[in-house]
Short mmCIF file of C-alpha atoms in Angstrom, two decimals:
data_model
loop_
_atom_site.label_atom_id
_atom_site.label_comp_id
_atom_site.label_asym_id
_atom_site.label_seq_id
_atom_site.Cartn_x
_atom_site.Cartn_y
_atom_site.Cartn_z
CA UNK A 1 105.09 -145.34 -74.70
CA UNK A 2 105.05 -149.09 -73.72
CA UNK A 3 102.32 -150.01 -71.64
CA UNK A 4 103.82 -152.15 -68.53
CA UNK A 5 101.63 -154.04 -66.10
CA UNK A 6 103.26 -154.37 -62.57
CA UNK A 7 102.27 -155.71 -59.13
CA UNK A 8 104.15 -154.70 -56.54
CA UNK A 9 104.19 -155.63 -52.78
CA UNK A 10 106.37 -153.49 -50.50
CA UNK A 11 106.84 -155.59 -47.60
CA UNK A 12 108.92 -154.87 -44.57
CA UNK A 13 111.31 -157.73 -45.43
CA UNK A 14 111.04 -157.25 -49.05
CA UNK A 15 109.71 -155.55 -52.13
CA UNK A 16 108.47 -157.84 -54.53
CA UNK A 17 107.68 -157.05 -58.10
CA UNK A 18 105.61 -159.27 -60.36
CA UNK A 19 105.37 -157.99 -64.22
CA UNK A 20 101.92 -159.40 -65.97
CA UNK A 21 104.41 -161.39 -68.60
CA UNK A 22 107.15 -162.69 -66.32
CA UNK A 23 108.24 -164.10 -62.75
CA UNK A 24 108.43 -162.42 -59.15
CA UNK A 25 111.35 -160.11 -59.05
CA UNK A 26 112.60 -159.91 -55.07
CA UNK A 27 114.29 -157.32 -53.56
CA UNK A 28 115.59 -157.56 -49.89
CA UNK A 29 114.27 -154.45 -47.86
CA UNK A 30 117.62 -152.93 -47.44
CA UNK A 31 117.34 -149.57 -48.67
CA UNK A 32 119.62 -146.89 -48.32
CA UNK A 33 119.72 -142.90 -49.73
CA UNK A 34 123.12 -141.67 -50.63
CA UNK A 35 124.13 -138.22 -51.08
CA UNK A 36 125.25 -136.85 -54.28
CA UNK A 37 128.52 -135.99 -53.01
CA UNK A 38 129.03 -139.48 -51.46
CA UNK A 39 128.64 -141.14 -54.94
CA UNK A 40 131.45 -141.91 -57.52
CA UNK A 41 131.30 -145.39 -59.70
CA UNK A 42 131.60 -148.84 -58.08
CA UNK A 43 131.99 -152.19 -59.58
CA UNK A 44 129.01 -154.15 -58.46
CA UNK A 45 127.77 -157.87 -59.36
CA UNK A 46 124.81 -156.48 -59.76
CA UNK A 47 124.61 -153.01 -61.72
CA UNK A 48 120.62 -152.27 -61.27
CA UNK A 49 120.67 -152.06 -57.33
CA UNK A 50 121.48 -148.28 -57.55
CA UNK A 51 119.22 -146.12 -59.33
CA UNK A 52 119.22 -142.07 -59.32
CA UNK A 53 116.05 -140.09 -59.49
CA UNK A 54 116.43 -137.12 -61.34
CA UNK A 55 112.56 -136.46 -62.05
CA UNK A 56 109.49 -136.80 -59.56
CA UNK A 57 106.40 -135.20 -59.17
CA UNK A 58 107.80 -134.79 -55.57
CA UNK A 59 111.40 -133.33 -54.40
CA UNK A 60 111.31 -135.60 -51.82
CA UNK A 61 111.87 -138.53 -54.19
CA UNK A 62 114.70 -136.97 -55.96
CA UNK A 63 118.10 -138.63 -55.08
CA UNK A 64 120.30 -141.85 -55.06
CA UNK A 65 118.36 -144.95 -53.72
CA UNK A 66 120.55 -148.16 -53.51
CA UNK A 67 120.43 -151.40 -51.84
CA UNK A 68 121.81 -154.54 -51.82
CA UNK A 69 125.63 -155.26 -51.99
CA UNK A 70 125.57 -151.68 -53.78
CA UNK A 71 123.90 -150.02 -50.74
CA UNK A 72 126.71 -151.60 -48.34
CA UNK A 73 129.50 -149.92 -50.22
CA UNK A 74 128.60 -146.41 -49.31
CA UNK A 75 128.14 -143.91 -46.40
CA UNK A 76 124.42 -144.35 -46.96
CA UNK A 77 121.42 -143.66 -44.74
CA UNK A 78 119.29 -146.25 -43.81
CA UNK A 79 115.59 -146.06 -45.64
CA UNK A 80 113.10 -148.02 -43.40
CA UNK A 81 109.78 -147.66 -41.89
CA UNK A 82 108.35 -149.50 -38.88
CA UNK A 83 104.67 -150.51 -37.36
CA UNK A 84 104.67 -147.05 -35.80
CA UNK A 85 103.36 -145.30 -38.42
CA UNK A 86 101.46 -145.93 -41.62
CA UNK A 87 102.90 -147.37 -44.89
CA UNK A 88 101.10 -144.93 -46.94
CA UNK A 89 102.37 -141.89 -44.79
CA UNK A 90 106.06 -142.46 -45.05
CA UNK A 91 108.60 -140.99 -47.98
CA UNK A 92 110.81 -144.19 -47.74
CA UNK A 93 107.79 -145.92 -48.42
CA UNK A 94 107.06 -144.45 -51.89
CA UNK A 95 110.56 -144.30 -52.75
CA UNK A 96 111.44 -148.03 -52.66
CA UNK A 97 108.62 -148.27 -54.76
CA UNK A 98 109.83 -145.99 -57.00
CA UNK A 99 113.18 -147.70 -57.59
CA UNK A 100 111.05 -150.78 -57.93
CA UNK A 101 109.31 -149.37 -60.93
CA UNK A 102 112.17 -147.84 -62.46
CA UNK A 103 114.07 -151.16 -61.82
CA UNK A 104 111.45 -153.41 -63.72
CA UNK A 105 111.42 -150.51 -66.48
CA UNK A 106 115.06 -150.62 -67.21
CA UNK A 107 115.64 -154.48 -67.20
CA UNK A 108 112.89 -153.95 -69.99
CA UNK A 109 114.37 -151.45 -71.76
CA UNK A 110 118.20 -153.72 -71.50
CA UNK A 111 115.97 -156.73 -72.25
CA UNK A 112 113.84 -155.62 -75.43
CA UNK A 113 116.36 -152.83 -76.59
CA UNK A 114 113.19 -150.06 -76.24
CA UNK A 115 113.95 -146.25 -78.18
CA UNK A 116 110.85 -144.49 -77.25
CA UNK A 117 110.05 -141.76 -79.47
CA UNK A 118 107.95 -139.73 -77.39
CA UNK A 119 108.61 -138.05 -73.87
CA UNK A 120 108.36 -141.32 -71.45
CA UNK A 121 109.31 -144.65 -72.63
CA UNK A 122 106.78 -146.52 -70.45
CA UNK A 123 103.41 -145.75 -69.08
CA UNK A 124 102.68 -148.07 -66.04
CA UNK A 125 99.70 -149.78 -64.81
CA UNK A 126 100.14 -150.90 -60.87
CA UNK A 127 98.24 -152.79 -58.73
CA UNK A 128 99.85 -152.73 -55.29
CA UNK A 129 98.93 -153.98 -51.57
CA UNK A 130 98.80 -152.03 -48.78
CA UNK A 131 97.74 -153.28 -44.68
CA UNK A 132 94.16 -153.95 -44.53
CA UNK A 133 93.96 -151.82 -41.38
CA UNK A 134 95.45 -148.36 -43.69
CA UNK A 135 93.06 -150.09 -46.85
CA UNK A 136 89.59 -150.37 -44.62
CA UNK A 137 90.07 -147.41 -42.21
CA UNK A 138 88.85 -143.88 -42.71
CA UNK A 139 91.80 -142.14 -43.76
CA UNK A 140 91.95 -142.99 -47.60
CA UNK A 141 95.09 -144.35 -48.02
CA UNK A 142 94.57 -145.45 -50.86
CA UNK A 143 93.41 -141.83 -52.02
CA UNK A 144 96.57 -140.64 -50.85
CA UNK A 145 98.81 -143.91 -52.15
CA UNK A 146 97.49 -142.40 -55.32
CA UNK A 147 98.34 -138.90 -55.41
CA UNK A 148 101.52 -139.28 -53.78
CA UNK A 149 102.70 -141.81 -56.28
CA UNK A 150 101.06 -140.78 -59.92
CA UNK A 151 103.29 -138.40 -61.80
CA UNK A 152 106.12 -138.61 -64.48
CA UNK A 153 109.80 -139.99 -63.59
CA UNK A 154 113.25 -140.15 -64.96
CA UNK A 155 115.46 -142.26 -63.15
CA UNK A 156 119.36 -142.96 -64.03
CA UNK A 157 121.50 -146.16 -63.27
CA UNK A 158 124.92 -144.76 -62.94
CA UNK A 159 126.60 -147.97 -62.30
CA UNK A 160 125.35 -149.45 -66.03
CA UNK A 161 127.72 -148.63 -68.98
CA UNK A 162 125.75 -147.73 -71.71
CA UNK A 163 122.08 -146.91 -71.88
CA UNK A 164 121.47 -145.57 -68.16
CA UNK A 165 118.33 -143.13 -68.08
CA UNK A 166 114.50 -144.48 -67.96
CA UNK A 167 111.56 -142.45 -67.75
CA UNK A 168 107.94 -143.54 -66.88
CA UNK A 169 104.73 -142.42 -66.53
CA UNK A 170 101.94 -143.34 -63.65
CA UNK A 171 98.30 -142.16 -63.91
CA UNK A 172 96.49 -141.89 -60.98
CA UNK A 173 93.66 -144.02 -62.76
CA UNK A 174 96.47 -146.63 -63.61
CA UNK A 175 97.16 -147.48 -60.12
CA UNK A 176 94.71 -149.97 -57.88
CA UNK A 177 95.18 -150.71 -54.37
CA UNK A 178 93.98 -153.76 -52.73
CA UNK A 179 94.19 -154.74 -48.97
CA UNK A 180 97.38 -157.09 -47.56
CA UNK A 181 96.07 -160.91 -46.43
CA UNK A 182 92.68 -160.12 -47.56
CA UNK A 183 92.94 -160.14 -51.67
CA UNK A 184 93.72 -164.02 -50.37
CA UNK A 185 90.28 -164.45 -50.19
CA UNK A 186 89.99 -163.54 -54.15
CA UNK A 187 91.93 -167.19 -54.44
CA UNK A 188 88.09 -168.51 -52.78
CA UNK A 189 86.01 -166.92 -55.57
CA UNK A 190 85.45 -170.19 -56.77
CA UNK A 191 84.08 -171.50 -54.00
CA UNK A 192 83.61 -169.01 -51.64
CA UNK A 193 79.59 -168.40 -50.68
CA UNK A 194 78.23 -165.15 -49.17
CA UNK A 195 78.05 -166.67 -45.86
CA UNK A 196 81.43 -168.02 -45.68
CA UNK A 197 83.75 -166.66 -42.56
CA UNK A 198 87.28 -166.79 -43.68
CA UNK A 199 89.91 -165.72 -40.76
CA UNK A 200 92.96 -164.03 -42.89
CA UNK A 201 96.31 -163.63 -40.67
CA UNK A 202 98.97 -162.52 -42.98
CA UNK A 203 102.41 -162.37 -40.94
CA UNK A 204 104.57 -159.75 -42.55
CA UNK A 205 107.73 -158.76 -41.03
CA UNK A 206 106.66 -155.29 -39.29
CA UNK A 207 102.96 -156.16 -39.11
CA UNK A 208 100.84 -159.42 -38.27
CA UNK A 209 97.85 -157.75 -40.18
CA UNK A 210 94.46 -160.19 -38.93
CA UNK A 211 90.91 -159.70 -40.61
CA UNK A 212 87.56 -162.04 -40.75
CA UNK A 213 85.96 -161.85 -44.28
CA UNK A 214 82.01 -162.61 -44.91
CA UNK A 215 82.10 -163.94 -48.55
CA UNK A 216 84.35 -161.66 -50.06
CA UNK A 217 84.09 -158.27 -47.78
CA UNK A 218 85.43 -157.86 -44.53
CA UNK A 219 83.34 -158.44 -41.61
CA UNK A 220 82.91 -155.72 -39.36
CA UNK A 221 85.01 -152.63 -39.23
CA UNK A 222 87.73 -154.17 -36.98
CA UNK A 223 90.90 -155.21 -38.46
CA UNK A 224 94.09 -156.09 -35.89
CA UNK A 225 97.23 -154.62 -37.15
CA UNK A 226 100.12 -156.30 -34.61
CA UNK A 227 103.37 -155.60 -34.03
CA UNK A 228 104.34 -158.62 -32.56
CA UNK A 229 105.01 -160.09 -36.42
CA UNK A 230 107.97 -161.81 -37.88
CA UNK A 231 110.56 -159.29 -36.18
CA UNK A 232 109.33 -160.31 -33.13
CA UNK A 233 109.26 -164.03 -34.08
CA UNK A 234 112.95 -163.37 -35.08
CA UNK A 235 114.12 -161.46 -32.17
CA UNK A 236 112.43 -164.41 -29.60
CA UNK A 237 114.76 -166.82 -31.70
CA UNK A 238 117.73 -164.89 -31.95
CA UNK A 239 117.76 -164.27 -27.88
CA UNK A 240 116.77 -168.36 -27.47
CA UNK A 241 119.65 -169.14 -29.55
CA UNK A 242 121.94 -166.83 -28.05
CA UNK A 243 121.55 -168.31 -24.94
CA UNK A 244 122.62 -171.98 -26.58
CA UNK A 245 126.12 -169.75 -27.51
CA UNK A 246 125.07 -169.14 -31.02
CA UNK A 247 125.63 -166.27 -32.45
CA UNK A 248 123.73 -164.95 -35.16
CA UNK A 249 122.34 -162.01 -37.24
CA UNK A 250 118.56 -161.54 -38.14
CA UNK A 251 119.26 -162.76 -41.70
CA UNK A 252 120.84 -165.38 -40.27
CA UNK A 253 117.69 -166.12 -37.99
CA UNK A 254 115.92 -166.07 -40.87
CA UNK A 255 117.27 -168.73 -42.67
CA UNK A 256 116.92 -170.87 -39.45
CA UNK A 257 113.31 -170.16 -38.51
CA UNK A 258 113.01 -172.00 -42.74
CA UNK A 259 115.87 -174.29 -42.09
CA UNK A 260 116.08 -175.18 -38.78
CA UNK A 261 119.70 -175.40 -39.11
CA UNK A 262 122.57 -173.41 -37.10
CA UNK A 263 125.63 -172.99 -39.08
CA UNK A 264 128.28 -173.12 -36.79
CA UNK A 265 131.59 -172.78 -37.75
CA UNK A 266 132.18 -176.06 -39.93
CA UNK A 267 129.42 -177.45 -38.73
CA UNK A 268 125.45 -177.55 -38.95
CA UNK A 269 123.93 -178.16 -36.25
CA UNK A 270 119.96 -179.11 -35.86
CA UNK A 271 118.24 -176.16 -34.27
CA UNK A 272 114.60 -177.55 -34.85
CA UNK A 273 113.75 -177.85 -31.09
CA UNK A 274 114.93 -174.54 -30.44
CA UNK A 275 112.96 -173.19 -33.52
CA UNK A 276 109.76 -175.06 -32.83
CA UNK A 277 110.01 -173.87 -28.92
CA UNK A 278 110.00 -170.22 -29.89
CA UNK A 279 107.34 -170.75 -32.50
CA UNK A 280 105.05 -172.29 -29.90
CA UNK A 281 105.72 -169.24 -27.25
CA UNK A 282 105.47 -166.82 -29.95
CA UNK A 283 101.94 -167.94 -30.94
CA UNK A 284 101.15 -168.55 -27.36
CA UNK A 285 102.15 -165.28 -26.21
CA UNK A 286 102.03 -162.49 -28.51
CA UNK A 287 99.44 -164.27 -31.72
CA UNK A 288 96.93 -165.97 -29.85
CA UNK A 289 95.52 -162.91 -27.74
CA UNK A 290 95.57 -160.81 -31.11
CA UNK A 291 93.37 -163.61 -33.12
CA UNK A 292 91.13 -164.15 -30.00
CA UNK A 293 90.76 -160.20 -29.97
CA UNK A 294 89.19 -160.21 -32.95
CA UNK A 295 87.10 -162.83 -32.73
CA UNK A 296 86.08 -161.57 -29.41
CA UNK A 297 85.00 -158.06 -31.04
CA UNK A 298 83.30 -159.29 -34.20
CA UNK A 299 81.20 -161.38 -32.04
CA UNK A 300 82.82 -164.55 -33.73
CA UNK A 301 83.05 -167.97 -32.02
CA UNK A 302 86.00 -169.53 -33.22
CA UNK A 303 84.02 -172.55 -34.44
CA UNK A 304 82.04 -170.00 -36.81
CA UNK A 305 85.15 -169.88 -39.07
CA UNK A 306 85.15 -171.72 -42.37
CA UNK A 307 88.61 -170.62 -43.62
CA UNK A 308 92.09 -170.16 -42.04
CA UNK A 309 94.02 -167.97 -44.62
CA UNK A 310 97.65 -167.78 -43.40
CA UNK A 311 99.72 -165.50 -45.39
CA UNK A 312 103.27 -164.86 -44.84
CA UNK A 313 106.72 -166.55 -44.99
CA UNK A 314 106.26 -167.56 -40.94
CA UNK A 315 103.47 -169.17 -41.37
CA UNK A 316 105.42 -171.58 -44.48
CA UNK A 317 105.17 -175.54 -43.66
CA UNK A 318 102.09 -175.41 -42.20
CA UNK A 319 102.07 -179.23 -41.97
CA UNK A 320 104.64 -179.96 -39.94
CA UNK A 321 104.59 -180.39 -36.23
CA UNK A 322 104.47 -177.39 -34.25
CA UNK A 323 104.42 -174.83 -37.29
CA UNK A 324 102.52 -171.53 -36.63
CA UNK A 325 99.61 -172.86 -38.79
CA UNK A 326 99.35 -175.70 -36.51
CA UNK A 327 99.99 -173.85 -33.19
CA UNK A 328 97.26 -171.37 -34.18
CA UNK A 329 94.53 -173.49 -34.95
CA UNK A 330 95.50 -175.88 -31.41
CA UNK A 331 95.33 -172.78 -29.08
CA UNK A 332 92.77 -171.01 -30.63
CA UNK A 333 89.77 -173.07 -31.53
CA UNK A 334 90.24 -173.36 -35.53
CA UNK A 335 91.19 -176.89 -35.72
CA UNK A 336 87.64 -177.35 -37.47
CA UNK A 337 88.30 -174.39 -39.67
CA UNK A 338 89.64 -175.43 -43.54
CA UNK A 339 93.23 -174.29 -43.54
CA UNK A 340 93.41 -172.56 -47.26
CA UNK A 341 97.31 -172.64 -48.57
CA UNK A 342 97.25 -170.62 -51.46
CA UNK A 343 100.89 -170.67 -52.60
CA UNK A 344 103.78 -172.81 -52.74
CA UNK A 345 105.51 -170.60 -50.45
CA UNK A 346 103.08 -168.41 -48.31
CA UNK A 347 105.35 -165.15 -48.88
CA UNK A 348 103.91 -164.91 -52.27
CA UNK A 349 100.36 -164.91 -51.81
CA UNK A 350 99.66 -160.93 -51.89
CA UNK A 351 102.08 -160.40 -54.99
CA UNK A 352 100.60 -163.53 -56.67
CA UNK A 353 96.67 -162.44 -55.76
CA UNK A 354 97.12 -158.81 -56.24
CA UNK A 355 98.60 -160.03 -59.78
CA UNK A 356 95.13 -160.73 -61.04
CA UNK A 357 94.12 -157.47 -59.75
CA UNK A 358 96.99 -155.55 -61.89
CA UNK A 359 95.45 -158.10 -65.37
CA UNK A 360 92.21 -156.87 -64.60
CA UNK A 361 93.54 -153.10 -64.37
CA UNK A 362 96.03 -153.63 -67.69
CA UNK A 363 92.34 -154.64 -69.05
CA UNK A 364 90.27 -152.52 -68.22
CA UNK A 365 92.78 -149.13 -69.07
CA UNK A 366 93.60 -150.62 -72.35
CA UNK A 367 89.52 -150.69 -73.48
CA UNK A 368 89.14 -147.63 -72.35
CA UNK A 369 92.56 -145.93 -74.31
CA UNK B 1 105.98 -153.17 -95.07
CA UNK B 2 103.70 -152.10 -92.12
CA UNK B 3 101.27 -154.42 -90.34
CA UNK B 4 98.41 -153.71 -87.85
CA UNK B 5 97.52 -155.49 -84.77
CA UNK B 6 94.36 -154.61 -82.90
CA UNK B 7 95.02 -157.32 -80.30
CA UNK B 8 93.03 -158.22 -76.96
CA UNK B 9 95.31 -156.60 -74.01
CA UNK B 10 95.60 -160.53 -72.61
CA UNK B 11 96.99 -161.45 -76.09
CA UNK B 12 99.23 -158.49 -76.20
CA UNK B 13 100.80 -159.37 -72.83
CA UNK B 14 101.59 -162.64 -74.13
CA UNK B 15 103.02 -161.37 -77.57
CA UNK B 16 105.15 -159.03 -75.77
CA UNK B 17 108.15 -161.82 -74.75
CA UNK B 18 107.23 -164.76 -77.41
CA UNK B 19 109.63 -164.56 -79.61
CA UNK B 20 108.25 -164.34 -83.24
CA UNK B 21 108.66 -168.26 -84.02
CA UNK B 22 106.25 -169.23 -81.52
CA UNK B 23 103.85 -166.87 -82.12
CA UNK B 24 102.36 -169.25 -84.67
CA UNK B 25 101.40 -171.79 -81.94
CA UNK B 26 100.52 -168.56 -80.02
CA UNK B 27 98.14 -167.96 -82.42
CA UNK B 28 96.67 -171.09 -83.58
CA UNK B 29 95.82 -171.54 -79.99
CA UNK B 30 94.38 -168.69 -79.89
CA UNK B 31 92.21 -169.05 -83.10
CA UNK B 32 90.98 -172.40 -81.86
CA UNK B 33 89.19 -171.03 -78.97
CA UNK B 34 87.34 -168.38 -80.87
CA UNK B 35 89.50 -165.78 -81.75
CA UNK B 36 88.13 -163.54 -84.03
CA UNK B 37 90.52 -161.57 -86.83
CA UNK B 38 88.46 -159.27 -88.45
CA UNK B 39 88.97 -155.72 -89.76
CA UNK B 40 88.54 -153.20 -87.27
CA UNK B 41 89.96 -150.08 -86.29
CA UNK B 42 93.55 -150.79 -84.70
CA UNK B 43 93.93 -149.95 -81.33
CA UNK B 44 96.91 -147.33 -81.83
CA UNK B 45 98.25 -147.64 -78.12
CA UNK B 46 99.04 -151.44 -78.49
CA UNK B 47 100.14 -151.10 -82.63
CA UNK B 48 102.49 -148.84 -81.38
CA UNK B 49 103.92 -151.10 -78.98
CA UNK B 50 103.52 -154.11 -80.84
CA UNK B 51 105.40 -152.21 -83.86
CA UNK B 52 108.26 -151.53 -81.06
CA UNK B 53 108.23 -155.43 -80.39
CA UNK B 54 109.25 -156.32 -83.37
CA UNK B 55 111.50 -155.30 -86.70
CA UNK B 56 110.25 -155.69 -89.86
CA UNK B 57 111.68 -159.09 -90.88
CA UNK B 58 109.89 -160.31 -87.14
CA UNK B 59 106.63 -158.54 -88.66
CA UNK B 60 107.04 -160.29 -92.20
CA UNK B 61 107.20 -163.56 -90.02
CA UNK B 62 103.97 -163.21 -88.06
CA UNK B 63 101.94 -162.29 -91.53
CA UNK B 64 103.37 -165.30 -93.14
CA UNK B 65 102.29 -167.62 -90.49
CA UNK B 66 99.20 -166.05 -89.72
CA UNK B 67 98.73 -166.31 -93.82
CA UNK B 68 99.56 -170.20 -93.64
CA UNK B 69 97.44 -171.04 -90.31
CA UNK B 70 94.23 -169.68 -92.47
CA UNK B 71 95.11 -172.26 -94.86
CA UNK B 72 95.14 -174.59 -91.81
CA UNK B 73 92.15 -173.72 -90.25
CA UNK B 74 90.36 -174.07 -93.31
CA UNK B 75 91.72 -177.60 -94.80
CA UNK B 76 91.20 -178.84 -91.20
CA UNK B 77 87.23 -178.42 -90.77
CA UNK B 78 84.61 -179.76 -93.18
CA UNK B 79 82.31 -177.02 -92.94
CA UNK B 80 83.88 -173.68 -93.63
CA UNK B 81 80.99 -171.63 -92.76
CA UNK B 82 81.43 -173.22 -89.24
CA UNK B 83 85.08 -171.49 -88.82
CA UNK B 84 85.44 -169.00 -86.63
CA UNK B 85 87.30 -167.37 -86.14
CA UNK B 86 86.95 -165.61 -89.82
CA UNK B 87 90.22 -164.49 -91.21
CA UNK B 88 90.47 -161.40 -93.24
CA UNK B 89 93.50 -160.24 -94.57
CA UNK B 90 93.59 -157.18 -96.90
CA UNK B 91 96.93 -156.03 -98.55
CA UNK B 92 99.29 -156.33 -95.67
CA UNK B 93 97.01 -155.13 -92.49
CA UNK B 94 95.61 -157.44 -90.31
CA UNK B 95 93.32 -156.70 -87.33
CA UNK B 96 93.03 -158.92 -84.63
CA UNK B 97 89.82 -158.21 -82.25
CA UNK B 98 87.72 -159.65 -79.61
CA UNK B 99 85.34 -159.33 -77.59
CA UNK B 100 86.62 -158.74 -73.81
CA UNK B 101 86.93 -161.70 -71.38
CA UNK B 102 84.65 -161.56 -68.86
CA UNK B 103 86.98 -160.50 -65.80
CA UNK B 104 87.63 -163.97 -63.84
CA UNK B 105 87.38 -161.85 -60.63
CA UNK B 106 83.84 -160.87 -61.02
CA UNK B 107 82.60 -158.68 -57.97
CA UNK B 108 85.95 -159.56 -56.20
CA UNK B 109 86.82 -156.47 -58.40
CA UNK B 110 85.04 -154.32 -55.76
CA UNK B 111 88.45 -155.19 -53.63
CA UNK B 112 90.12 -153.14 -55.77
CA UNK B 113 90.52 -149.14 -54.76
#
């Protein structure tokens, strides 16, 4: 078997897959099952967005999982989960990761031309994130992250013309979980001291997941796991907008809330006032009351906090005028806190931190094989 | 022709997509900061793979240039008993250890469930 080192963060907006020996892989968060009787052959651009599980150490994992362009072209059930329940809990959950894995293993196999000779042709080693809130709380996640994911697989690619079946192997000891927003503060280790207070608000797009840090464990057992996260930042925008007489889809929004343009017809049109109003009610109205709430029940004053840790594609250009970043330290009190950005682009910074986590793993289960 | 690699797991992840050419560089890099080769039992997990990597011409590639960086390392330091790494290379196997890297994460590991 090959041994394959993979990160993988399953975010609400997308799954993102970072290999120990090569780049972020991103998948948008579009999944869909599709029954067996629904399927024939397609021509796709892109002939890896529909995979078939065939083996799983669960039946609920068996079955078509697409997405993508591939995903649109059938009568397909959406696969999503929401900030109702936790990550850990749901099916969909595990099964995007699944196809994530199986993905990665057979752009290997295409890429290197791999014949295994024995039963799987690649034994993985994951590191994943999950919330901090499911990571910290008593219900052991992780525990159960474990067990529901470890087992053998064999997946197919039916849309691929030649070599179409991969099968792969996850040990529960192979797999180590680390909390969303807070393995930022692993970025500090250099200068990070015991006493440190690091404020971590990692803006997904189903969960604003908010958690102070002493040195490098959380302090206190409270950790704020919002709703009111980049869905809600998107929905505020796509209603404000609306009412101007655009328009426009949540991908759409998207691309706005980062652009700050409105594609209208022929023309663009600059949206930034629009954008930066929302942003400002949005942390005024739904963020500000969640960081405050934690402050308030750690016993924190906000001028206590060394570190402001933002995490999350919202919270990208912190430096310009009215970004969250900026809002957040202005109505909240952290203006003298040390705002930490820890990636080129902020959506990153759990796949690129847990990263170290999975080299450390790969280490660690390769001295001990 | 079959050649053994016992090779640090960091080193293996980077052999695993540099194509054979570089590995050379790869490896004189690697020697230069205190790589040991030395004659060891092979790790069979990562020979496997490593003999999966690569065909035998790839393999015959690597032992030549590992052959011609000893020659290297040794015309380009005065002292020779001051080399290290030491090079051993017996028939056709080569073994490749070290000792582990201290984890850069140190007790950040703890994180980690």
């Amino acid at each position: 078997m090959i041994l394959r080192g993979l990160t993988i963060d399953n975010g609400g907006s997308e799954v993102r897959t970072l290999p120990i020996d090569n780049n972020i892989d991103r998948m948008s968060n579009d999944f869909v099952t599709i029954e067996a009787q629904d399927f024939r052959v397609k021509e796709v651009e892109d002939k890896l967005e529909l995979c078939n599980v065939t083996k799983a150490p669960n039946e609920a994992y068996i079955g078509i999982v697409a997405r993508g362009a591939a995903g649109r072209l059938y009568d397909a059930k959406a696969m999503t989960f929401d900030s109702q329940s936790a990550k850990t809990a749901s099916i969909n959950y595990y099964r995007q990761i699944i196809y994530a894995i199986a993905r990665d293993a057979m752009k290997t196999k295409l890429k290197d031309d791999v014949k295994s000779t024995e039963d799987m042709d690649f034994d993985y080693i994951i590191a994943t994130c999950i919330p901090i809130k499911e990571h910290s709380g008593k219900n052991d996640c992780t525990a159960k992250l474990k067990a529901a994911l470890s087992g053998d697989y064999v997946v197919e690619f039916p849309l691929l013309n030649k070599v179409h079946t991969v099968s792969f192997r996850v040990k529960q000891e192979c797999i180590g979980v680390v909390p969303e927003g807070g393995v930022a503060v692993a970025a500090l280790r250099e200068e990070l001291t015991p006493d440190d207070i690091s404020l971590v608000i990692d803006m997904g797009h189903v969960t604003v997941d908010i958690a102070l840090f002493k040195g490098r464990t959380i302090y206190g057992d409270k950790v704020i796991s919002s709703p009111y996260a980049g869905s809600t930042l998107i929905a505020l925008l796509r209603s404000a907008l609306a009412d101007e007489g655009y328009s426009v889809n949540d991908s759409q929004v998207q691309r706005i809330l980062e652009t700050g343009i409105v594609k209208h017809g022929a023309q663009e049109i600059d949206a930034t006032d629009i954008v930066n109003a929302q942003k400002v009610i949005y942390v005024q109205n739904f963020l500000k009351k969640e960081i405050l709430s934690i402050l308030n029940m750690n016993a924190i004053n906000a001028k206590q906090v060394q570190y402001l840790i933002p995490v999350g594609a919202g919270m990208n250009n912190p430096e310009r005028e009215r970004s969250i970043v900026r809002e957040l330290a202005l109505n909240c009190g952290l203006s003298s806190a040390a705002v930490k950005i820890l990636s080129k682009d902020l959506r990153y910074v759990n796949v690129e931190q847990t990263a170290l986590f999975t080299k450390a793993l790969y280490r660690r289960m390769v001295r001990t094989s | 022709m079959e050649v053994l690699f016992c090779i640090p797991e960091d080193l293996y992840s980077r052999f695993e997509y540099i194509p054979p050419e570089a590995l050379p560089c790869v490896l004189e890099s690697l020697l230069r900061k205190g790589l040991e080769v030395i004659d060891s039992p092979a790790n069979d997990r990562l020979h496997d793979n490593f003999q999966k990597q690569f065909s035998n011409s790839d393999l015959e590639t690597i032992l030549s240039a590992i052959k011609s960086l000893q020659v290297v390392s040794l015309n380009t330091t005065d002292n020779v008993e001051k080399i290290k790494p030491v090079i051993e290379i017996e028939n056709t196997e080569i073994h490749i250890s070290k000792e582990d890297d201290d984890d850069e994460l140190g007790e950040f590991l703890d994180m980690m469930k």
